[in-house]
GROMACS .gro file of C-alpha atoms in nm:
model
  198
    1MET     CA    1   0.436   1.304  -0.557
    2SER     CA    2   0.624   0.985  -0.634
    3THR     CA    3   0.572   0.715  -0.375
    4GLY     CA    4   0.883   0.526  -0.505
    5ILE     CA    5   0.644   0.209  -0.567
    6PRO     CA    6   0.663   0.039  -0.904
    7ALA     CA    7   0.365   0.094  -1.126
    8ARG     CA    8   0.254  -0.255  -1.077
    9ILE     CA    9   0.343  -0.515  -0.807
   10PRO     CA   10   0.149  -0.843  -0.895
   11THR     CA   11  -0.093  -0.997  -0.638
   12VAL     CA   12   0.081  -1.333  -0.539
   13GLU     CA   13  -0.062  -1.629  -0.336
   14LEU     CA   14  -0.014  -1.590   0.038
   15HIS     CA   15  -0.031  -1.839   0.320
   16THR     CA   16  -0.146  -1.833   0.669
   17PRO     CA   17  -0.177  -2.126   0.907
   18ARG     CA   18  -0.500  -2.224   0.783
   19LEU     CA   19  -0.584  -2.026   0.457
   20LEU     CA   20  -0.458  -1.983   0.116
   21LEU     CA   21  -0.497  -1.633  -0.017
   22ARG     CA   22  -0.530  -1.668  -0.392
   23PRO     CA   23  -0.531  -1.379  -0.649
   24LEU     CA   24  -0.882  -1.285  -0.747
   25GLN     CA   25  -1.001  -1.463  -1.085
   26LEU     CA   26  -1.310  -1.367  -1.269
   27SER     CA   27  -1.396  -1.761  -1.222
   28ASP     CA   28  -1.445  -1.685  -0.839
   29ALA     CA   29  -1.774  -1.481  -0.917
   30PRO     CA   30  -1.997  -1.778  -0.886
   31GLN     CA   31  -1.887  -1.860  -0.541
   32THR     CA   32  -1.905  -1.498  -0.431
   33GLN     CA   33  -2.239  -1.476  -0.557
   34LEU     CA   34  -2.348  -1.748  -0.327
   35LEU     CA   35  -2.181  -1.638  -0.002
   36PHE     CA   36  -2.194  -1.264  -0.018
   37PRO     CA   37  -2.537  -1.133  -0.063
   38HIS     CA   38  -2.656  -1.171   0.305
   39TRP     CA   39  -2.759  -0.864   0.522
   40GLU     CA   40  -2.512  -0.960   0.815
   41ILE     CA   41  -2.226  -0.947   0.559
   42VAL     CA   42  -2.327  -0.642   0.360
   43LYS     CA   43  -2.486  -0.416   0.602
   44HIS     CA   44  -2.161  -0.256   0.705
   45LEU     CA   45  -2.012  -0.216   0.373
   46ASN     CA   46  -1.949   0.087   0.131
   47PRO     CA   47  -2.319   0.204  -0.016
   48ASN     CA   48  -2.172   0.138  -0.370
   49VAL     CA   49  -2.260  -0.237  -0.286
   50PRO     CA   50  -2.599  -0.265  -0.438
   51TRP     CA   51  -2.893  -0.403  -0.231
   52PRO     CA   52  -3.076  -0.594  -0.297
   53TYR     CA   53  -2.766  -0.765  -0.451
   54PRO     CA   54  -2.853  -0.837  -0.813
   55PRO     CA   55  -2.796  -1.187  -0.964
   56ASP     CA   56  -2.506  -1.089  -1.164
   57GLY     CA   57  -2.361  -0.848  -0.885
   58ALA     CA   58  -2.042  -1.042  -0.815
   59LEU     CA   59  -1.964  -1.109  -1.204
   60THR     CA   60  -2.014  -0.749  -1.286
   61TYR     CA   61  -1.805  -0.605  -0.990
   62TYR     CA   62  -1.511  -0.841  -1.062
   63ARG     CA   63  -1.535  -0.798  -1.433
   64ASP     CA   64  -1.602  -0.415  -1.464
   65ILE     CA   65  -1.439  -0.284  -1.132
   66ALA     CA   66  -1.199  -0.514  -0.923
   67LEU     CA   67  -0.999  -0.686  -1.205
   68PRO     CA   68  -0.937  -0.356  -1.400
   69ALA     CA   69  -0.829  -0.220  -1.072
   70ILE     CA   70  -0.597  -0.486  -1.019
   71GLU     CA   71  -0.458  -0.456  -1.374
   72ARG     CA   72  -0.382  -0.101  -1.320
   73GLY     CA   73  -0.187  -0.168  -1.018
   74ASP     CA   74  -0.432   0.027  -0.792
   75GLU     CA   75  -0.569  -0.274  -0.607
   76TRP     CA   76  -0.477  -0.636  -0.495
   77GLN     CA   77  -0.740  -0.879  -0.413
   78TRP     CA   78  -0.744  -1.221  -0.288
   79THR     CA   79  -0.988  -1.492  -0.220
   80LEU     CA   80  -0.976  -1.684   0.118
   81ARG     CA   81  -0.953  -2.051   0.093
   82LEU     CA   82  -0.912  -2.333   0.359
   83LYS     CA   83  -0.625  -2.522   0.322
   84HIS     CA   84  -0.782  -2.853   0.364
   85SER     CA   85  -1.060  -2.764   0.097
   86PRO     CA   86  -0.894  -2.508  -0.149
   87GLU     CA   87  -1.137  -2.582  -0.429
   88HIS     CA   88  -1.393  -2.308  -0.299
   89HIS     CA   89  -1.314  -1.982  -0.162
   90ILE     CA   90  -1.508  -1.844   0.169
   91GLY     CA   91  -1.447  -1.484   0.162
   92ALA     CA   92  -1.217  -1.226   0.007
   93ILE     CA   93  -0.987  -0.929   0.130
   94SER     CA   94  -0.829  -0.642  -0.071
   95LEU     CA   95  -0.582  -0.353  -0.052
   96HIS     CA   96  -0.637  -0.017  -0.219
   97LYS     CA   97  -0.351   0.209  -0.323
   98ALA     CA   98  -0.527   0.527  -0.411
   99LYS     CA   99  -0.816   0.537  -0.157
  100PRO     CA  100  -0.808   0.678   0.177
  101ASP     CA  101  -0.951   0.336   0.291
  102ASN     CA  102  -0.669   0.091   0.218
  103ARG     CA  103  -0.827  -0.230   0.321
  104GLY     CA  104  -1.162  -0.425   0.296
  105PHE     CA  105  -1.286  -0.779   0.363
  106TRP     CA  106  -1.571  -0.993   0.392
  107LEU     CA  107  -1.621  -1.357   0.513
  108GLY     CA  108  -1.903  -1.607   0.448
  109LEU     CA  109  -2.132  -1.657   0.755
  110PRO     CA  110  -2.033  -2.025   0.818
  111TRP     CA  111  -1.678  -1.910   0.883
  112HIS     CA  112  -1.740  -1.633   1.129
  113GLY     CA  113  -1.607  -1.628   1.496
  114GLN     CA  114  -1.306  -1.860   1.408
  115GLY     CA  115  -1.026  -1.624   1.397
  116LEU     CA  116  -0.991  -1.677   1.018
  117MET     CA  117  -0.992  -1.316   0.900
  118THR     CA  118  -0.749  -1.215   1.154
  119GLU     CA  119  -0.503  -1.461   1.001
  120ALA     CA  120  -0.582  -1.297   0.646
  121VAL     CA  121  -0.544  -0.947   0.778
  122ILE     CA  122  -0.196  -1.038   0.929
  123ALA     CA  123  -0.092  -1.166   0.588
  124ILE     CA  124  -0.217  -0.871   0.404
  125ASN     CA  125  -0.081  -0.629   0.641
  126ASP     CA  126   0.261  -0.786   0.581
  127PHE     CA  127   0.205  -0.737   0.215
  128TRP     CA  128   0.113  -0.383   0.256
  129PHE     CA  129   0.417  -0.287   0.451
  130ASP     CA  130   0.687  -0.538   0.348
  131VAL     CA  131   0.612  -0.592  -0.016
  132LEU     CA  132   0.438  -0.262  -0.141
  133LYS     CA  133   0.622  -0.052   0.117
  134PHE     CA  134   0.346   0.179   0.224
  135PRO     CA  135   0.421   0.391   0.526
  136VAL     CA  136   0.056   0.375   0.700
  137LEU     CA  137  -0.266   0.163   0.636
  138ARG     CA  138  -0.615   0.297   0.716
  139ALA     CA  139  -0.922   0.123   0.751
  140PRO     CA  140  -1.282   0.229   0.820
  141LYS     CA  141  -1.527   0.070   1.041
  142SER     CA  142  -1.912   0.124   1.096
  143ILE     CA  143  -1.918   0.184   1.492
  144GLY     CA  144  -2.171  -0.109   1.505
  145ASN     CA  145  -1.933  -0.347   1.329
  146HIS     CA  146  -1.794  -0.510   1.631
  147ALA     CA  147  -1.624  -0.814   1.484
  148SER     CA  148  -1.431  -0.589   1.227
  149ARG     CA  149  -1.337  -0.355   1.516
  150ARG     CA  150  -1.206  -0.640   1.731
  151ILE     CA  151  -0.984  -0.760   1.426
  152SER     CA  152  -0.825  -0.385   1.409
  153GLU     CA  153  -0.765  -0.407   1.773
  154LYS     CA  154  -0.602  -0.740   1.777
  155THR     CA  155  -0.364  -0.647   1.508
  156GLY     CA  156  -0.240  -0.324   1.667
  157MET     CA  157  -0.436  -0.065   1.488
  158ARG     CA  158  -0.571   0.253   1.659
  159ILE     CA  159  -0.860   0.498   1.593
  160VAL     CA  160  -0.750   0.839   1.452
  161THR     CA  161  -1.084   1.001   1.397
  162THR     CA  162  -1.448   0.947   1.382
  163GLU     CA  163  -1.698   1.068   1.137
  164GLU     CA  164  -2.039   1.015   0.976
  165ARG     CA  165  -2.067   0.774   0.674
  166ASP     CA  166  -2.305   0.602   0.433
  167PHE     CA  167  -2.334   0.253   0.455
  168VAL     CA  168  -2.544  -0.012   0.285
  169SER     CA  169  -2.759  -0.005   0.610
  170GLY     CA  170  -2.766   0.383   0.601
  171ARG     CA  171  -2.567   0.658   0.766
  172HIS     CA  172  -2.384   0.584   1.091
  173PRO     CA  173  -2.076   0.691   1.294
  174CYS     CA  174  -1.764   0.558   1.133
  175GLU     CA  175  -1.426   0.516   1.320
  176ILE     CA  176  -1.100   0.540   1.090
  177TRP     CA  177  -0.852   0.307   1.204
  178GLU     CA  178  -0.483   0.331   1.149
  179ILE     CA  179  -0.140   0.159   1.160
  180THR     CA  180   0.205   0.278   1.065
  181ALA     CA  181   0.481   0.049   0.934
  182GLY     CA  182   0.669   0.113   1.260
  183GLU     CA  183   0.375   0.011   1.459
  184TRP     CA  184   0.314  -0.308   1.261
  185HIS     CA  185   0.659  -0.402   1.298
  186LYS     CA  186   0.659  -0.367   1.661
  187THR     CA  187   0.318  -0.563   1.684
  188ARG     CA  188   0.406  -0.839   1.419
  189PRO     CA  189   0.632  -1.050   1.650
  190LEU     CA  190   0.348  -1.062   1.917
  191LEU     CA  191   0.111  -1.192   1.646
  192LYS     CA  192   0.336  -1.456   1.524
  193ASN     CA  193   0.347  -1.585   1.879
  194ALA     CA  194  -0.014  -1.607   1.896
  195GLU     CA  195  -0.023  -1.801   1.550
  196GLN     CA  196   0.225  -2.076   1.670
  197ARG     CA  197   0.009  -2.128   1.983
  198ARG     CA  198  -0.293  -2.187   1.775
   0.00000   0.00000   0.00000
């Protein structure tokens, strides 16, 4: 069934109050290799993430999986960069068209707890609903991933089902969070007011 979406909408640079979201490049792999392979980051992720993380894990993933998916128009991926130091990225966020799980992200440990990923999620949700024109966004959360669950709560998502899933850390209960385009467009003005007060 056709979604009415063009075969390929390019990933474009996005901006939040504190961040630049730049389209993923192969040259981002070395920085990812430094920041990503930490247990606190990977333990709640999909078990397809290899652990222990190999020395060429980021390069292999970007070259063989992520960038081809972007080129096909199946995914959109960005690195997160602080506006005051954009030469290095601090994490990543992605959108997935064909999967039942439409969004994923990770953030380097030094930047946790500052609200940065919430900013990124707001920009990515705008892109999903306003540019790509999808009617609903779904994201899985390990029930123990409290920080990620708070982001979903703050951005107006709701739990639609719970199931068992495998993660890097093993099999755990998983909540599936969802938001529709209509719900997002009601929530978005409230988030804009919060951004302006920051």
